[in-house]
C-alpha positions in Angstrom: -50.0 74.3 -31.0 -50.4 77.7 -32.6 -52.6 76.2 -35.3 -54.8 74.6 -32.6 -55.1 77.9 -30.8 -56.1 79.7 -34.0 -58.7 77.0 -34.8 -60.1 77.1 -31.2 -60.8 80.8 -31.7 -61.8 81.0 -35.3 -63.9 77.9 -35.9 -67.0 76.2 -34.4 -65.3 72.8 -34.6 -65.3 70.7 -31.5 -62.1 70.2 -29.5 -61.9 66.6 -30.7 -62.2 67.8 -34.4 -59.5 70.4 -33.8 -57.3 67.8 -32.2 -57.6 65.6 -35.2 -57.0 68.5 -37.6 -53.6 69.3 -35.9 -52.5 65.7 -35.9 -53.6 64.1 -32.7 -55.3 60.7 -32.8 -56.4 60.9 -29.2 -58.2 63.9 -27.7 -56.9 63.1 -24.3 -53.3 63.5 -25.5 -54.3 66.8 -27.2 -55.7 68.1 -23.9 -52.6 67.0 -22.0 -50.1 68.5 -24.5 -52.1 71.7 -25.0 -52.2 72.3 -21.2 -48.5 71.6 -20.9 -47.7 74.1 -23.6 -50.3 76.8 -23.1 -50.9 76.4 -19.4 -54.6 75.9 -19.5 -57.0 73.4 -21.0 -58.2 74.1 -24.6 -61.9 74.7 -23.6 -60.8 77.2 -20.9 -58.5 78.9 -23.4 -61.4 79.3 -25.9 -63.7 80.7 -23.2 -61.2 83.2 -21.9 -60.3 84.6 -25.3 -63.9 84.8 -26.5 -64.9 86.5 -23.3 -62.1 89.0 -23.8 -63.2 89.8 -27.3 -66.9 90.1 -26.3 
């Protein structure tokens, strides 16, 4: 999940593209697993971090 977190913050790829890049065939599964591990959905994670940096 660390790689996905890095990609969310460092690339302009969509969530679906990032899910595929880190080995998920289904974006819904990626969302579920990301939220279980990180505690928030991927889009919220990206928005929170980018807001903090800005």
